[in-house]
Short mmCIF file of C-alpha atoms in Angstrom, two decimals:
data_model
loop_
_atom_site.label_atom_id
_atom_site.label_comp_id
_atom_site.label_asym_id
_atom_site.label_seq_id
_atom_site.Cartn_x
_atom_site.Cartn_y
_atom_site.Cartn_z
CA MET A 4 0.00 0.00 0.00
CA LYS A 5 2.83 2.40 0.85
CA ARG A 6 4.41 1.73 -2.54
CA ARG A 7 1.17 2.56 -4.34
CA VAL A 8 0.75 5.80 -2.37
CA ALA A 9 4.35 6.76 -3.18
CA ARG A 10 3.69 6.15 -6.89
CA VAL A 11 0.55 8.24 -6.85
CA LEU A 12 2.37 11.05 -5.05
CA VAL A 13 5.20 10.99 -7.62
CA ILE A 14 2.75 11.11 -10.53
CA VAL A 15 0.57 13.81 -8.99
CA GLY A 16 3.64 15.83 -8.09
CA LEU A 17 4.99 15.63 -11.63
CA VAL A 18 1.65 16.70 -13.10
CA ILE A 19 1.02 19.56 -10.67
CA LEU A 20 4.58 20.94 -10.54
CA PRO A 21 4.57 22.91 -13.84
CA PHE A 22 1.24 24.54 -13.05
CA ALA A 23 2.36 25.40 -9.54
CA LEU A 24 5.57 26.92 -10.89
CA LEU A 25 3.63 29.06 -13.37
CA ARG A 26 1.68 30.55 -10.45
CA ILE A 27 4.91 32.00 -9.06
CA GLU A 28 5.50 35.55 -10.22
CA ALA A 29 9.27 35.06 -10.43
CA VAL A 30 8.83 32.13 -12.84
CA ARG A 31 6.45 34.10 -15.07
CA THR A 32 8.87 37.04 -15.02
CA TRP A 33 11.72 34.69 -15.94
CA LEU A 34 9.73 33.30 -18.88
CA ALA A 35 8.96 36.82 -20.15
CA GLY A 36 12.63 37.74 -19.83
CA LEU A 37 13.57 34.54 -21.65
CA VAL A 38 11.34 35.48 -24.58
CA ASP A 39 12.89 38.96 -24.77
CA HIS A 40 16.41 37.53 -24.58
CA LEU A 41 15.77 34.86 -27.20
CA ARG A 42 14.65 37.42 -29.76
CA VAL A 43 18.03 39.16 -29.81
CA ALA A 44 20.51 36.46 -28.75
CA GLY A 45 21.04 34.58 -32.05
CA PRO A 46 22.67 31.14 -31.79
CA LEU A 47 23.30 31.58 -28.07
CA GLY A 48 19.56 32.16 -27.68
CA TRP A 49 18.82 28.98 -29.62
CA ALA A 50 20.97 26.99 -27.18
CA ALA A 51 19.27 28.71 -24.23
CA PHE A 52 15.86 27.85 -25.64
CA VAL A 53 16.74 24.18 -26.13
CA ALA A 54 18.16 24.05 -22.59
CA ALA A 55 14.96 25.62 -21.21
CA ASP A 56 12.92 23.13 -23.23
CA VAL A 57 14.88 20.25 -21.67
CA VAL A 58 14.24 21.66 -18.18
CA GLY A 59 10.55 21.96 -19.07
CA ALA A 60 10.48 18.31 -20.12
CA LEU A 61 12.14 17.28 -16.85
CA LEU A 62 9.44 19.19 -14.94
CA VAL A 63 6.73 17.56 -17.08
CA ALA A 64 5.66 20.94 -18.46
CA PRO A 65 3.11 20.77 -21.26
CA LEU A 66 4.84 20.50 -24.65
CA TRP A 67 2.68 23.25 -26.11
CA LEU A 68 4.14 25.83 -23.73
CA MET A 69 7.71 25.80 -24.99
CA SER A 70 6.65 24.96 -28.55
CA GLY A 71 4.37 27.99 -28.52
CA ILE A 72 7.19 30.17 -27.23
CA ALA A 73 9.47 28.88 -30.02
CA GLY A 74 6.88 29.70 -32.67
CA PHE A 75 6.20 33.10 -31.15
CA VAL A 76 9.88 34.06 -30.91
CA TYR A 77 11.36 32.49 -34.04
CA GLY A 78 8.48 31.95 -36.45
CA PHE A 79 7.07 28.65 -37.62
CA ALA A 80 9.94 26.91 -39.44
CA HIS A 81 12.82 27.91 -37.18
CA GLY A 82 10.69 27.59 -34.05
CA PHE A 83 9.53 24.12 -35.09
CA ALA A 84 13.13 22.94 -35.59
CA LEU A 85 14.18 24.28 -32.19
CA ALA A 86 11.09 22.91 -30.43
CA ILE A 87 11.59 19.43 -31.87
CA SER A 88 15.25 19.49 -30.81
CA GLY A 89 14.30 20.50 -27.28
CA VAL A 90 11.52 17.91 -27.03
CA VAL A 91 13.79 15.09 -28.20
CA LEU A 92 16.65 16.06 -25.88
CA GLY A 93 14.19 16.54 -23.03
CA ALA A 94 12.66 13.11 -23.61
CA PHE A 95 16.09 11.47 -23.68
CA THR A 96 17.11 13.29 -20.50
CA SER A 97 13.84 12.37 -18.73
CA PHE A 98 14.26 8.76 -19.80
CA GLY A 99 17.85 8.62 -18.55
CA LEU A 100 17.22 10.33 -15.24
CA GLY A 101 14.00 8.40 -14.71
CA HIS A 102 15.86 5.18 -15.43
CA LEU A 103 18.38 6.05 -12.74
CA GLY A 104 16.00 7.45 -10.12
CA LEU A 105 12.51 6.02 -10.54
CA ARG A 106 13.10 2.46 -11.65
CA GLY A 107 13.11 0.98 -8.14
CA LEU A 108 10.03 2.90 -7.00
CA MET A 109 7.86 2.56 -10.09
CA THR A 110 8.67 -0.99 -11.24
CA PRO A 111 5.64 -3.13 -10.34
CA ARG A 112 6.02 -6.37 -8.44
CA GLU A 113 5.01 -9.62 -10.10
CA ASP A 114 1.77 -9.91 -8.09
CA GLU A 115 0.57 -6.37 -8.91
CA ARG A 116 -2.07 -5.50 -11.45
CA GLY A 117 -3.04 -2.28 -13.16
CA LEU A 118 -1.99 0.04 -15.95
CA LEU A 119 1.67 0.26 -14.99
CA ARG A 120 2.02 -3.52 -14.82
CA SER A 121 0.27 -3.83 -18.21
CA ILE A 122 2.64 -1.31 -19.76
CA HIS A 123 5.65 -3.15 -18.32
CA ARG A 124 4.43 -6.47 -19.65
CA ALA A 125 3.61 -5.06 -23.11
CA VAL A 126 6.91 -3.16 -23.41
CA GLY A 127 8.81 -6.28 -22.40
CA HIS A 128 7.11 -8.20 -25.20
CA ASP A 129 7.19 -5.62 -28.04
CA GLY A 130 8.91 -2.43 -26.86
CA LEU A 131 9.14 -0.40 -30.07
CA ARG A 132 5.55 -0.94 -31.14
CA ILE A 133 4.12 -0.22 -27.69
CA ALA A 134 6.29 2.89 -27.34
CA LEU A 135 5.02 4.19 -30.69
CA LEU A 136 1.39 3.45 -29.86
CA LEU A 137 1.62 5.11 -26.46
CA ARG A 138 3.36 8.15 -27.98
CA ILE A 139 0.34 8.82 -30.21
CA SER A 140 -2.07 8.44 -27.29
CA VAL A 141 -3.45 11.27 -25.19
CA LEU A 142 -1.04 10.64 -22.31
CA PRO A 143 1.35 13.52 -21.56
CA GLN A 144 4.55 12.95 -23.53
CA ALA A 145 6.90 14.06 -20.77
CA MET A 146 5.18 11.72 -18.31
CA LEU A 147 5.55 8.84 -20.79
CA SER A 148 9.31 9.31 -20.81
CA TYR A 149 9.37 8.71 -17.06
CA VAL A 150 7.02 5.72 -17.35
CA PHE A 151 9.15 4.19 -20.12
CA ALA A 152 12.23 4.68 -17.95
CA THR A 153 10.82 2.24 -15.42
CA THR A 154 10.13 -0.47 -18.00
CA PRO A 155 12.49 -2.93 -19.69
CA LEU A 156 12.31 -0.76 -22.84
CA ARG A 157 15.71 -0.43 -24.52
CA PHE A 158 17.02 3.07 -25.21
CA ARG A 159 17.20 2.23 -28.92
CA ASP A 160 13.47 1.48 -28.99
CA PHE A 161 12.73 4.54 -26.89
CA ALA A 162 14.69 6.74 -29.30
#
């Protein structure tokens, strides 16, 4: 029971964290300053944006937030390229850190049932296909990276 409560707290915390951070005036001010800086910084600004996108992915921020900022600051084509780069690097980073930190807590025991156990079993059987199918589902992408990190999914299939 304690393990299940800990899992729920981790998931709820990861979902609520970005919204709680956006309620803080200092975070909103930082985001506005970031937008202003990105407009004039050139290639250094591109690197700063991708780094901020990776941090957003680690905090399970909605993908549309940073993607919208990229489109707003850089226009569609350039913003799309930067947003995709940030999303991919953020997913890889979330997967790696989740693999190191969450695997022991979130890996279900053999006698457990539920969605997480089903995902583990399916990924163990056909990792690439299940990863692709879950990526096109309505589940938050950043959260999926953490879930995949706790499964036997190989990094190659995740990528």
